[in-house]
């Protein structure tokens, strides 16, 4: 008797859903706050067809799951991001491209790879964009979640576009970058508040690296040259093209926001990997970065073997880069594994009192069993637990919508995420009071179909939606 091993990323609540639905009159347990008005949207991988070869979680076609909230009521929609690749596979009726764990398909008549648009989302200059770091964004219509087209800034986008651009809440500018297997290994761009690419400049790196995220402060941009490297020569020897090289140091590059390669300063640190930054800010002499640090990672390697017992365990760390002396200090802020860190984005690039991150469950799979709220000045944390057999995703901060007075404090708002209950096999949107995080959710919106585990979300306020 033979048993077929099921790919865990195609099983349980990682498995894709096939139906695109619209559902209103959703059941709400508790009460949706009257001053919470807007739309929560989350992106994630959802393969349209059975994958070719080995499937990695990062491979699936992008699917958006959105809950529009107004006057205490909620509407749910889910839609595929209809990329060029999705449309081709939809017409052919099967998968055309293999994924990250397979060799590149240089002989594929449709091209060697597809932009899945499956990773994250950003609202900027009146556009809502679905993002994937290997290609261009896709422009999405709200609240319908319909794909308009690939968005290339009137063909001025000349590089890939990170899944994690940063919007300055004060100037309205958006910073982005793109990394590549071939020189220039890194390109950095700034988009004006009106949505025009102002400039794109190459940044020199010694070798191509996977750079998933970066950070901004009021005046600076911070890049992470970490040793998850690309090597065509390695691939030609039959070794992995992408590999974590633990003998290489980590480098953090800091440059003025409108600077270029000539005025970037590099700071060297012990070897590590960071998928996501929480925030960064500046003091008189220092740039401070807070991010989830792993000692190493095997997340994109097929022959997973490492001598590092702490590999793939992300812990919140703080780096201080002293601009006058060139000194770097690195400290761990918490010994509880966390990922998908967020702040109140009205303060992005500025010093915040609070941060939020998904608390990782004790599981071989990337599951989150709660949300941790960090109070940075006193070093204390509070945790919202989703409950036994209940797992959620990235919790996005939605500020309180108050027309008479602005939200009084930084944490005056809600944390919003999807939660899947493995006991009842149902999904819901949970709304947690960010000022009372240890309490039960103020509202649980029951979703009429399963919402698979996914990646990053965004909150679009009613003011933005009405534009």
PDB file of N, CA, C and O in Angstrom, residues 162 164-166 177 211-217 221-224 226 252 273-281 288-293 314-317 319 321 338-343 345 348-349 355-357 376 394 456:
ATOM      1  N   UNK A 162       8.725  46.336  -4.674  1.00  0.00           N
ATOM      2  CA  UNK A 162       8.616  45.607  -3.410  1.00  0.00           C
ATOM      3  C   UNK A 162       7.168  45.375  -2.976  1.00  0.00           C
ATOM      4  O   UNK A 162       6.285  46.180  -3.290  1.00  0.00           O
ATOM      5  N   UNK A 164       6.474  45.673   0.029  1.00  0.00           N
ATOM      6  CA  UNK A 164       6.360  46.494   1.245  1.00  0.00           C
ATOM      7  C   UNK A 164       6.830  47.933   1.038  1.00  0.00           C
ATOM      8  O   UNK A 164       7.762  48.388   1.700  1.00  0.00           O
ATOM      9  N   UNK A 165       6.181  48.676   0.119  1.00  0.00           N
ATOM     10  CA  UNK A 165       6.511  50.097  -0.001  1.00  0.00           C
ATOM     11  C   UNK A 165       6.119  50.826   1.280  1.00  0.00           C
ATOM     12  O   UNK A 165       5.305  50.335   2.057  1.00  0.00           O
ATOM     13  N   UNK A 166       6.723  51.975   1.512  1.00  0.00           N
ATOM     14  CA  UNK A 166       6.440  52.755   2.722  1.00  0.00           C
ATOM     15  C   UNK A 166       5.887  54.126   2.339  1.00  0.00           C
ATOM     16  O   UNK A 166       6.509  54.855   1.565  1.00  0.00           O
ATOM     17  N   UNK A 177      11.402  49.806  -3.602  1.00  0.00           N
ATOM     18  CA  UNK A 177      12.647  49.289  -4.170  1.00  0.00           C
ATOM     19  C   UNK A 177      12.328  48.030  -4.957  1.00  0.00           C
ATOM     20  O   UNK A 177      11.231  47.474  -4.872  1.00  0.00           O
ATOM     21  N   UNK A 211      15.660  40.631  -0.705  1.00  0.00           N
ATOM     22  CA  UNK A 211      15.409  41.739   0.216  1.00  0.00           C
ATOM     23  C   UNK A 211      13.902  41.955   0.241  1.00  0.00           C
ATOM     24  O   UNK A 211      13.346  42.594  -0.651  1.00  0.00           O
ATOM     25  N   UNK A 212      13.250  41.400   1.255  1.00  0.00           N
ATOM     26  CA  UNK A 212      11.785  41.405   1.259  1.00  0.00           C
ATOM     27  C   UNK A 212      11.205  42.732   1.754  1.00  0.00           C
ATOM     28  O   UNK A 212      10.141  43.147   1.313  1.00  0.00           O
ATOM     29  N   UNK A 213      11.893  43.389   2.674  1.00  0.00           N
ATOM     30  CA  UNK A 213      11.333  44.577   3.312  1.00  0.00           C
ATOM     31  C   UNK A 213      12.443  45.600   3.516  1.00  0.00           C
ATOM     32  O   UNK A 213      13.628  45.315   3.330  1.00  0.00           O
ATOM     33  N   UNK A 214      12.061  46.795   3.924  1.00  0.00           N
ATOM     34  CA  UNK A 214      13.007  47.854   4.282  1.00  0.00           C
ATOM     35  C   UNK A 214      12.301  48.784   5.250  1.00  0.00           C
ATOM     36  O   UNK A 214      11.257  48.411   5.799  1.00  0.00           O
ATOM     37  N   UNK A 215      12.844  49.947   5.522  1.00  0.00           N
ATOM     38  CA  UNK A 215      12.212  50.858   6.489  1.00  0.00           C
ATOM     39  C   UNK A 215      12.533  52.294   6.108  1.00  0.00           C
ATOM     40  O   UNK A 215      13.493  52.568   5.386  1.00  0.00           O
ATOM     41  N   UNK A 216      11.699  53.199   6.611  1.00  0.00           N
ATOM     42  CA  UNK A 216      11.963  54.628   6.427  1.00  0.00           C
ATOM     43  C   UNK A 216      11.886  55.334   7.774  1.00  0.00           C
ATOM     44  O   UNK A 216      11.226  54.863   8.709  1.00  0.00           O
ATOM     45  N   UNK A 217      12.571  56.478   7.845  1.00  0.00           N
ATOM     46  CA  UNK A 217      12.361  57.424   8.932  1.00  0.00           C
ATOM     47  C   UNK A 217      11.925  58.736   8.285  1.00  0.00           C
ATOM     48  O   UNK A 217      11.685  58.794   7.076  1.00  0.00           O
ATOM     49  N   UNK A 221      16.169  56.400   4.451  1.00  0.00           N
ATOM     50  CA  UNK A 221      15.693  55.098   4.010  1.00  0.00           C
ATOM     51  C   UNK A 221      16.729  54.059   4.415  1.00  0.00           C
ATOM     52  O   UNK A 221      17.939  54.311   4.301  1.00  0.00           O
ATOM     53  N   UNK A 222      16.275  52.906   4.905  1.00  0.00           N
ATOM     54  CA  UNK A 222      17.167  51.865   5.442  1.00  0.00           C
ATOM     55  C   UNK A 222      16.989  50.581   4.636  1.00  0.00           C
ATOM     56  O   UNK A 222      15.895  50.010   4.591  1.00  0.00           O
ATOM     57  N   UNK A 223      18.078  50.126   4.024  1.00  0.00           N
ATOM     58  CA  UNK A 223      18.079  48.868   3.277  1.00  0.00           C
ATOM     59  C   UNK A 223      18.801  47.783   4.066  1.00  0.00           C
ATOM     60  O   UNK A 223      19.728  48.075   4.831  1.00  0.00           O
ATOM     61  N   UNK A 224      18.403  46.525   3.845  1.00  0.00           N
ATOM     62  CA  UNK A 224      18.993  45.388   4.560  1.00  0.00           C
ATOM     63  C   UNK A 224      19.640  44.434   3.553  1.00  0.00           C
ATOM     64  O   UNK A 224      18.945  43.729   2.825  1.00  0.00           O
ATOM     65  N   UNK A 226      21.166  41.359   3.514  1.00  0.00           N
ATOM     66  CA  UNK A 226      21.291  40.182   4.390  1.00  0.00           C
ATOM     67  C   UNK A 226      21.680  38.967   3.550  1.00  0.00           C
ATOM     68  O   UNK A 226      21.375  38.895   2.363  1.00  0.00           O
ATOM     69  N   UNK A 252      23.471  46.913   6.884  1.00  0.00           N
ATOM     70  CA  UNK A 252      22.325  47.817   6.854  1.00  0.00           C
ATOM     71  C   UNK A 252      22.796  49.129   6.225  1.00  0.00           C
ATOM     72  O   UNK A 252      23.738  49.752   6.711  1.00  0.00           O
ATOM     73  N   UNK A 273      18.649  37.171   9.329  1.00  0.00           N
ATOM     74  CA  UNK A 273      17.680  37.468   8.281  1.00  0.00           C
ATOM     75  C   UNK A 273      16.454  38.136   8.889  1.00  0.00           C
ATOM     76  O   UNK A 273      16.036  37.805  10.002  1.00  0.00           O
ATOM     77  N   UNK A 274      15.892  39.071   8.126  1.00  0.00           N
ATOM     78  CA  UNK A 274      14.680  39.791   8.525  1.00  0.00           C
ATOM     79  C   UNK A 274      13.711  39.760   7.349  1.00  0.00           C
ATOM     80  O   UNK A 274      14.041  40.211   6.254  1.00  0.00           O
ATOM     81  N   UNK A 275      12.518  39.200   7.575  1.00  0.00           N
ATOM     82  CA  UNK A 275      11.472  39.306   6.558  1.00  0.00           C
ATOM     83  C   UNK A 275      10.735  40.633   6.697  1.00  0.00           C
ATOM     84  O   UNK A 275      10.429  41.277   5.699  1.00  0.00           O
ATOM     85  N   UNK A 276      10.425  41.050   7.948  1.00  0.00           N
ATOM     86  CA  UNK A 276       9.553  42.220   8.120  1.00  0.00           C
ATOM     87  C   UNK A 276      10.061  43.174   9.193  1.00  0.00           C
ATOM     88  O   UNK A 276      10.451  42.744  10.281  1.00  0.00           O
ATOM     89  N   UNK A 277      10.013  44.461   8.851  1.00  0.00           N
ATOM     90  CA  UNK A 277      10.329  45.510   9.813  1.00  0.00           C
ATOM     91  C   UNK A 277       9.035  46.003  10.452  1.00  0.00           C
ATOM     92  O   UNK A 277       7.982  46.012   9.803  1.00  0.00           O
ATOM     93  N   UNK A 278       9.128  46.417  11.714  1.00  0.00           N
ATOM     94  CA  UNK A 278       7.975  47.013  12.390  1.00  0.00           C
ATOM     95  C   UNK A 278       7.943  48.516  12.117  1.00  0.00           C
ATOM     96  O   UNK A 278       6.934  49.058  11.696  1.00  0.00           O
ATOM     97  N   UNK A 279       9.093  49.181  12.317  1.00  0.00           N
ATOM     98  CA  UNK A 279       9.174  50.633  12.098  1.00  0.00           C
ATOM     99  C   UNK A 279      10.619  51.057  12.287  1.00  0.00           C
ATOM    100  O   UNK A 279      11.460  50.282  12.748  1.00  0.00           O
ATOM    101  N   UNK A 280      10.894  52.300  11.929  1.00  0.00           N
ATOM    102  CA  UNK A 280      12.197  52.917  12.204  1.00  0.00           C
ATOM    103  C   UNK A 280      11.955  54.391  12.497  1.00  0.00           C
ATOM    104  O   UNK A 280      10.928  54.950  12.097  1.00  0.00           O
ATOM    105  N   UNK A 281      12.898  54.998  13.192  1.00  0.00           N
ATOM    106  CA  UNK A 281      12.786  56.431  13.480  1.00  0.00           C
ATOM    107  C   UNK A 281      14.176  56.960  13.790  1.00  0.00           C
ATOM    108  O   UNK A 281      15.144  56.194  13.905  1.00  0.00           O
ATOM    109  N   UNK A 288      17.093  54.306  14.528  1.00  0.00           N
ATOM    110  CA  UNK A 288      16.655  53.130  15.284  1.00  0.00           C
ATOM    111  C   UNK A 288      15.705  52.316  14.422  1.00  0.00           C
ATOM    112  O   UNK A 288      14.764  52.869  13.836  1.00  0.00           O
ATOM    113  N   UNK A 289      15.965  51.024  14.337  1.00  0.00           N
ATOM    114  CA  UNK A 289      15.158  50.097  13.536  1.00  0.00           C
ATOM    115  C   UNK A 289      14.623  49.000  14.447  1.00  0.00           C
ATOM    116  O   UNK A 289      15.371  48.447  15.257  1.00  0.00           O
ATOM    117  N   UNK A 290      13.340  48.679  14.315  1.00  0.00           N
ATOM    118  CA  UNK A 290      12.733  47.568  15.060  1.00  0.00           C
ATOM    119  C   UNK A 290      12.176  46.589  14.038  1.00  0.00           C
ATOM    120  O   UNK A 290      11.439  46.977  13.124  1.00  0.00           O
ATOM    121  N   UNK A 291      12.568  45.319  14.175  1.00  0.00           N
ATOM    122  CA  UNK A 291      12.183  44.315  13.182  1.00  0.00           C
ATOM    123  C   UNK A 291      12.237  42.921  13.792  1.00  0.00           C
ATOM    124  O   UNK A 291      12.827  42.716  14.857  1.00  0.00           O
ATOM    125  N   UNK A 292      11.624  41.959  13.096  1.00  0.00           N
ATOM    126  CA  UNK A 292      11.639  40.559  13.532  1.00  0.00           C
ATOM    127  C   UNK A 292      12.860  39.873  12.927  1.00  0.00           C
ATOM    128  O   UNK A 292      12.930  39.681  11.709  1.00  0.00           O
ATOM    129  N   UNK A 293      13.803  39.494  13.793  1.00  0.00           N
ATOM    130  CA  UNK A 293      15.102  38.967  13.360  1.00  0.00           C
ATOM    131  C   UNK A 293      15.177  37.463  13.555  1.00  0.00           C
ATOM    132  O   UNK A 293      14.794  36.939  14.602  1.00  0.00           O
ATOM    133  N   UNK A 314      11.606  33.931  14.372  1.00  0.00           N
ATOM    134  CA  UNK A 314      11.725  35.394  14.390  1.00  0.00           C
ATOM    135  C   UNK A 314      11.433  35.967  15.775  1.00  0.00           C
ATOM    136  O   UNK A 314      10.416  35.659  16.393  1.00  0.00           O
ATOM    137  N   UNK A 315      12.361  36.804  16.243  1.00  0.00           N
ATOM    138  CA  UNK A 315      12.222  37.468  17.540  1.00  0.00           C
ATOM    139  C   UNK A 315      12.391  38.974  17.339  1.00  0.00           C
ATOM    140  O   UNK A 315      13.257  39.412  16.579  1.00  0.00           O
ATOM    141  N   UNK A 316      11.579  39.761  18.035  1.00  0.00           N
ATOM    142  CA  UNK A 316      11.624  41.210  17.849  1.00  0.00           C
ATOM    143  C   UNK A 316      12.935  41.772  18.404  1.00  0.00           C
ATOM    144  O   UNK A 316      13.308  41.504  19.550  1.00  0.00           O
ATOM    145  N   UNK A 317      13.642  42.508  17.558  1.00  0.00           N
ATOM    146  CA  UNK A 317      14.932  43.116  17.908  1.00  0.00           C
ATOM    147  C   UNK A 317      14.913  44.610  17.607  1.00  0.00           C
ATOM    148  O   UNK A 317      14.120  45.084  16.789  1.00  0.00           O
ATOM    149  N   UNK A 319      17.759  47.683  16.559  1.00  0.00           N
ATOM    150  CA  UNK A 319      19.117  48.091  16.181  1.00  0.00           C
ATOM    151  C   UNK A 319      19.227  49.599  16.359  1.00  0.00           C
ATOM    152  O   UNK A 319      18.305  50.353  16.025  1.00  0.00           O
ATOM    153  N   UNK A 321      21.801  52.559  15.076  1.00  0.00           N
ATOM    154  CA  UNK A 321      22.914  52.915  14.194  1.00  0.00           C
ATOM    155  C   UNK A 321      23.351  54.339  14.547  1.00  0.00           C
ATOM    156  O   UNK A 321      22.590  55.289  14.346  1.00  0.00           O
ATOM    157  N   UNK A 338       7.546  36.115  17.060  1.00  0.00           N
ATOM    158  CA  UNK A 338       6.493  36.926  16.447  1.00  0.00           C
ATOM    159  C   UNK A 338       6.854  37.243  15.003  1.00  0.00           C
ATOM    160  O   UNK A 338       8.026  37.247  14.632  1.00  0.00           O
ATOM    161  N   UNK A 339       5.833  37.520  14.210  1.00  0.00           N
ATOM    162  CA  UNK A 339       6.034  37.958  12.829  1.00  0.00           C
ATOM    163  C   UNK A 339       4.892  38.891  12.430  1.00  0.00           C
ATOM    164  O   UNK A 339       3.980  39.123  13.199  1.00  0.00           O
ATOM    165  N   UNK A 340       4.954  39.380  11.184  1.00  0.00           N
ATOM    166  CA  UNK A 340       3.961  40.306  10.634  1.00  0.00           C
ATOM    167  C   UNK A 340       3.753  41.501  11.575  1.00  0.00           C
ATOM    168  O   UNK A 340       2.639  41.790  12.006  1.00  0.00           O
ATOM    169  N   UNK A 341       4.824  42.232  11.917  1.00  0.00           N
ATOM    170  CA  UNK A 341       4.690  43.371  12.840  1.00  0.00           C
ATOM    171  C   UNK A 341       4.074  44.589  12.161  1.00  0.00           C
ATOM    172  O   UNK A 341       4.270  44.823  10.970  1.00  0.00           O
ATOM    173  N   UNK A 342       3.301  45.348  12.918  1.00  0.00           N
ATOM    174  CA  UNK A 342       2.645  46.556  12.384  1.00  0.00           C
ATOM    175  C   UNK A 342       2.639  47.663  13.438  1.00  0.00           C
ATOM    176  O   UNK A 342       2.759  47.403  14.633  1.00  0.00           O
ATOM    177  N   UNK A 343       2.440  48.895  12.955  1.00  0.00           N
ATOM    178  CA  UNK A 343       2.216  50.040  13.845  1.00  0.00           C
ATOM    179  C   UNK A 343       1.001  50.804  13.333  1.00  0.00           C
ATOM    180  O   UNK A 343       0.474  50.512  12.256  1.00  0.00           O
ATOM    181  N   UNK A 345      -0.110  53.360  11.244  1.00  0.00           N
ATOM    182  CA  UNK A 345       0.653  53.887  10.106  1.00  0.00           C
ATOM    183  C   UNK A 345       0.576  55.404   9.970  1.00  0.00           C
ATOM    184  O   UNK A 345       1.294  55.978   9.148  1.00  0.00           O
ATOM    185  N   UNK A 348       4.145  56.119  10.864  1.00  0.00           N
ATOM    186  CA  UNK A 348       5.232  55.368  10.232  1.00  0.00           C
ATOM    187  C   UNK A 348       6.454  56.269  10.039  1.00  0.00           C
ATOM    188  O   UNK A 348       6.333  57.406   9.591  1.00  0.00           O
ATOM    189  N   UNK A 349       7.616  55.750  10.406  1.00  0.00           N
ATOM    190  CA  UNK A 349       8.853  56.514  10.268  1.00  0.00           C
ATOM    191  C   UNK A 349       9.122  57.466  11.416  1.00  0.00           C
ATOM    192  O   UNK A 349      10.137  58.152  11.444  1.00  0.00           O
ATOM    193  N   UNK A 355       3.645  48.913  19.284  1.00  0.00           N
ATOM    194  CA  UNK A 355       3.752  48.100  18.080  1.00  0.00           C
ATOM    195  C   UNK A 355       2.932  46.845  18.296  1.00  0.00           C
ATOM    196  O   UNK A 355       2.596  46.484  19.434  1.00  0.00           O
ATOM    197  N   UNK A 356       2.587  46.164  17.207  1.00  0.00           N
ATOM    198  CA  UNK A 356       1.744  44.957  17.272  1.00  0.00           C
ATOM    199  C   UNK A 356       2.366  43.888  16.388  1.00  0.00           C
ATOM    200  O   UNK A 356       2.907  44.188  15.332  1.00  0.00           O
ATOM    201  N   UNK A 357       2.284  42.636  16.821  1.00  0.00           N
ATOM    202  CA  UNK A 357       2.839  41.552  15.998  1.00  0.00           C
ATOM    203  C   UNK A 357       2.078  40.262  16.263  1.00  0.00           C
ATOM    204  O   UNK A 357       1.521  40.053  17.351  1.00  0.00           O
ATOM    205  N   UNK A 376       6.745  50.107  24.036  1.00  0.00           N
ATOM    206  CA  UNK A 376       8.206  50.192  23.956  1.00  0.00           C
ATOM    207  C   UNK A 376       8.866  50.965  25.098  1.00  0.00           C
ATOM    208  O   UNK A 376       9.901  50.532  25.596  1.00  0.00           O
ATOM    209  N   UNK A 394      -2.011  38.451  10.179  1.00  0.00           N
ATOM    210  CA  UNK A 394      -1.497  39.776  10.500  1.00  0.00           C
ATOM    211  C   UNK A 394      -2.637  40.662  10.998  1.00  0.00           C
ATOM    212  O   UNK A 394      -3.686  40.748  10.361  1.00  0.00           O
ATOM    213  N   UNK A 456      -0.500  39.597   3.872  1.00  0.00           N
ATOM    214  CA  UNK A 456      -0.623  40.936   4.447  1.00  0.00           C
ATOM    215  C   UNK A 456      -1.945  41.610   4.116  1.00  0.00           C
ATOM    216  O   UNK A 456      -2.511  41.390   3.042  1.00  0.00           O
TER     217      UNK A 456
END
